mmCIF file of C-alpha atoms in Angstrom:
data_model
loop_
_atom_site.group_PDB
_atom_site.id
_atom_site.type_symbol
_atom_site.label_atom_id
_atom_site.label_comp_id
_atom_site.label_asym_id
_atom_site.label_seq_id
_atom_site.Cartn_x
_atom_site.Cartn_y
_atom_site.Cartn_z
ATOM 1 C CA MET A 87 73.027 98.994 97.017
ATOM 2 C CA ALA A 88 76.543 97.928 97.255
ATOM 3 C CA TYR A 89 78.727 100.933 98.421
ATOM 4 C CA ARG A 90 82.693 100.760 97.758
ATOM 5 C CA ILE A 91 85.632 102.221 98.770
ATOM 6 C CA ALA A 92 89.035 101.232 98.259
ATOM 7 C CA GLU A 93 89.095 99.087 101.604
ATOM 8 C CA GLY A 94 85.812 97.147 100.599
ATOM 9 C CA SER A 95 82.105 97.757 100.454
ATOM 10 C CA LEU A 96 78.896 97.744 102.840
ATOM 11 C CA ALA A 97 75.494 97.267 102.044
ATOM 12 C CA ALA A 98 73.098 99.820 102.558
ATOM 13 C CA PRO A 99 69.111 98.881 102.638
ATOM 14 C CA MET A 100 67.840 101.370 100.688
ATOM 15 C CA PRO A 101 69.078 104.110 97.988
ATOM 16 C CA TRP A 102 71.593 106.417 99.114
ATOM 17 C CA GLN A 103 73.227 109.136 97.227
ATOM 18 C CA ASP A 104 77.200 109.319 97.268
ATOM 19 C CA GLN A 105 78.338 112.761 98.689
ATOM 20 C CA SER A 106 81.845 111.473 99.587
ATOM 21 C CA ILE A 107 84.737 113.387 98.965
ATOM 22 C CA ASN A 108 88.259 111.540 98.051
ATOM 23 C CA VAL A 109 91.467 113.215 99.140
ATOM 24 C CA LEU A 110 94.811 111.709 97.812
ATOM 25 C CA LEU A 111 98.274 113.297 98.651
ATOM 26 C CA PRO A 112 101.011 112.101 96.434
ATOM 27 C CA ARG A 113 103.637 110.541 98.683
ATOM 28 C CA ASP A 114 106.544 111.701 96.852
ATOM 29 C CA ALA A 115 105.469 115.338 95.592
ATOM 30 C CA LYS A 116 108.032 118.218 94.620
ATOM 31 C CA VAL A 117 105.455 120.405 96.707
ATOM 32 C CA MET A 118 104.479 119.811 99.995
ATOM 33 C CA GLY A 119 100.627 119.948 100.585
ATOM 34 C CA THR A 120 100.006 118.844 96.923
ATOM 35 C CA SER A 121 96.566 117.063 96.423
ATOM 36 C CA LEU A 122 94.401 115.771 94.759
ATOM 37 C CA VAL A 123 90.382 116.233 95.693
ATOM 38 C CA ILE A 124 87.493 114.245 94.089
ATOM 39 C CA ALA A 125 84.011 115.578 94.990
ATOM 40 C CA ARG A 126 80.360 114.309 93.630
ATOM 41 C CA ASP A 127 77.682 116.766 92.822
ATOM 42 C CA ARG A 128 74.738 117.210 90.899
ATOM 43 C CA LEU A 129 72.842 119.615 88.522
ATOM 44 C CA PRO A 130 70.138 121.504 90.100
ATOM 45 C CA MET A 131 66.711 121.089 88.545
ATOM 46 C CA GLY A 132 66.565 122.473 85.257
ATOM 47 C CA MET A 133 70.295 123.537 84.736
ATOM 48 C CA THR A 134 72.441 122.431 81.887
ATOM 49 C CA PHE A 135 76.195 121.247 82.188
ATOM 50 C CA HIS A 136 77.327 124.414 80.319
ATOM 51 C CA ASP A 137 75.095 126.326 82.885
ATOM 52 C CA TYR A 138 76.840 124.762 85.668
ATOM 53 C CA VAL A 139 80.259 125.428 84.376
ATOM 54 C CA ILE A 140 79.601 129.368 84.043
ATOM 55 C CA GLN A 141 78.078 129.157 87.606
ATOM 56 C CA GLN A 142 81.345 127.441 89.146
ATOM 57 C CA ARG A 143 83.354 129.753 86.757
ATOM 58 C CA GLN A 144 81.528 132.799 88.622
ATOM 59 C CA ASN A 145 81.772 131.416 91.929
ATOM 60 C CA PHE A 146 85.777 130.973 91.682
ATOM 61 C CA ALA A 147 85.882 134.768 90.575
ATOM 62 C CA SER A 148 83.658 135.618 93.477
ATOM 63 C CA GLN A 149 85.006 134.083 95.922
ATOM 64 C CA LEU A 150 88.829 133.262 95.771
ATOM 65 C CA ALA A 151 90.956 136.225 96.309
ATOM 66 C CA GLY A 152 93.189 137.077 93.394
ATOM 67 C CA PHE A 153 91.755 135.273 91.244
ATOM 68 C CA GLU A 154 93.412 134.729 87.637
ATOM 69 C CA ALA A 155 92.035 132.237 85.089
ATOM 70 C CA ILE A 156 94.701 130.648 83.050
ATOM 71 C CA ALA A 157 93.171 128.251 81.249
ATOM 72 C CA ASP A 158 89.479 127.367 80.492
ATOM 73 C CA ALA A 159 88.230 124.574 77.998
ATOM 74 C CA PRO A 160 85.802 121.799 76.938
ATOM 75 C CA GLY A 161 87.004 118.564 76.472
ATOM 76 C CA ARG A 162 86.169 115.020 77.496
ATOM 77 C CA ILE A 163 87.606 112.422 79.962
ATOM 78 C CA ASP A 164 86.718 108.601 79.334
ATOM 79 C CA GLY A 165 84.348 109.408 76.734
ATOM 80 C CA HIS A 166 81.854 111.723 78.995
ATOM 81 C CA GLU A 167 81.348 115.813 78.426
ATOM 82 C CA ALA A 168 84.360 117.804 80.558
ATOM 83 C CA HIS A 169 85.551 121.070 81.300
ATOM 84 C CA PHE A 170 88.812 122.060 82.168
ATOM 85 C CA ILE A 171 89.824 125.258 84.227
ATOM 86 C CA GLU A 172 93.314 126.467 85.360
ATOM 87 C CA LEU A 173 93.416 129.036 88.001
ATOM 88 C CA ALA A 174 95.432 130.443 90.424
ATOM 89 C CA TRP A 175 94.503 132.679 93.367
ATOM 90 C CA LYS A 176 95.771 133.869 96.999
ATOM 91 C CA THR A 177 95.006 132.287 100.255
ATOM 92 C CA ASP A 178 96.214 134.275 103.193
ATOM 93 C CA GLY A 179 98.212 135.629 101.239
ATOM 94 C CA LYS A 180 99.991 132.528 99.982
ATOM 95 C CA PRO A 181 99.271 131.646 96.153
ATOM 96 C CA ILE A 182 97.682 128.052 95.088
ATOM 97 C CA HIS A 183 97.574 126.997 91.430
ATOM 98 C CA GLN A 184 95.013 124.440 90.710
ATOM 99 C CA VAL A 185 93.659 122.515 87.725
ATOM 100 C CA MET A 186 90.348 121.119 87.775
ATOM 101 C CA ALA A 187 88.123 119.173 85.682
ATOM 102 C CA MET A 188 83.896 118.670 85.962
ATOM 103 C CA VAL A 189 82.951 115.615 84.193
ATOM 104 C CA LEU A 190 79.560 114.898 83.529
ATOM 105 C CA HIS A 191 78.467 112.010 84.500
ATOM 106 C CA SER A 192 75.137 109.714 84.637
ATOM 107 C CA ASP A 193 71.804 110.706 86.070
ATOM 108 C CA ASN A 194 73.095 114.722 86.084
ATOM 109 C CA ALA A 195 75.828 113.623 88.256
ATOM 110 C CA ILE A 196 78.961 115.403 88.486
ATOM 111 C CA LEU A 197 82.510 114.618 89.151
ATOM 112 C CA ASN A 198 84.696 117.424 89.946
ATOM 113 C CA PHE A 199 88.669 116.835 90.121
ATOM 114 C CA THR A 200 90.874 119.423 92.022
ATOM 115 C CA GLY A 201 94.580 119.292 92.259
ATOM 116 C CA SER A 202 95.969 122.024 94.341
ATOM 117 C CA ILE A 203 99.352 123.264 94.317
ATOM 118 C CA PRO A 204 100.101 125.292 97.499
ATOM 119 C CA GLY A 205 102.964 128.122 96.864
ATOM 120 C CA GLY A 206 102.048 128.334 92.798
ATOM 121 C CA LEU A 207 102.812 126.714 89.816
ATOM 122 C CA GLU A 208 105.363 123.659 89.846
ATOM 123 C CA VAL A 209 105.196 122.409 86.447
ATOM 124 C CA GLU A 210 106.105 118.818 86.978
ATOM 125 C CA THR A 211 103.482 118.480 89.896
ATOM 126 C CA ARG A 212 100.987 120.318 87.448
ATOM 127 C CA ASP A 213 101.278 117.966 84.734
ATOM 128 C CA ALA A 214 101.171 114.852 87.130
ATOM 129 C CA LEU A 215 97.951 116.324 88.642
ATOM 130 C CA VAL A 216 96.573 116.926 85.036
ATOM 131 C CA ALA A 217 97.928 113.337 84.025
ATOM 132 C CA ALA A 218 95.979 111.854 86.792
ATOM 133 C CA ILE A 219 92.694 113.923 86.250
ATOM 134 C CA THR A 220 92.844 113.055 82.720
ATOM 135 C CA SER A 221 93.590 109.215 83.299
ATOM 136 C CA PHE A 222 90.026 108.651 85.292
ATOM 137 C CA SER A 223 87.491 105.802 83.973
ATOM 138 C CA PHE A 224 84.574 105.392 84.810
ATOM 139 C CA ALA A 225 83.142 101.833 86.278
ATOM 140 C CA ALA A 226 81.115 99.878 84.202
ATOM 141 C CA ALA A 227 77.634 100.119 85.237
#
């Protein structure tokens, strides 16, 4: 198995499951601490993508202090089924604004994109995060 990262690749002698997390920090962000995180997940056996989205939504509501859903809608990214959630919550009393996309990939794999803006909504930064997330294109198989 060839495993690629931006800096190069390695040859793994057996199949491995990629559980890496990518963290991107914009150099010229208006808001210090803005980030875009890409994480990988898998649908549990017997769970549909719709069920996964419901479970994630319930997790956010129960685990994030001051959780407020701003937008919640199905969609597509690069032709793949996706679900978009925009939310606000607080950590240590400080506001966080997030834009998220969960994208169903092959073999029940899911890519989770989370753009975070510490301090709350800043429209230009939010729009840049949404543009980055929705520009994603899957590599050719």
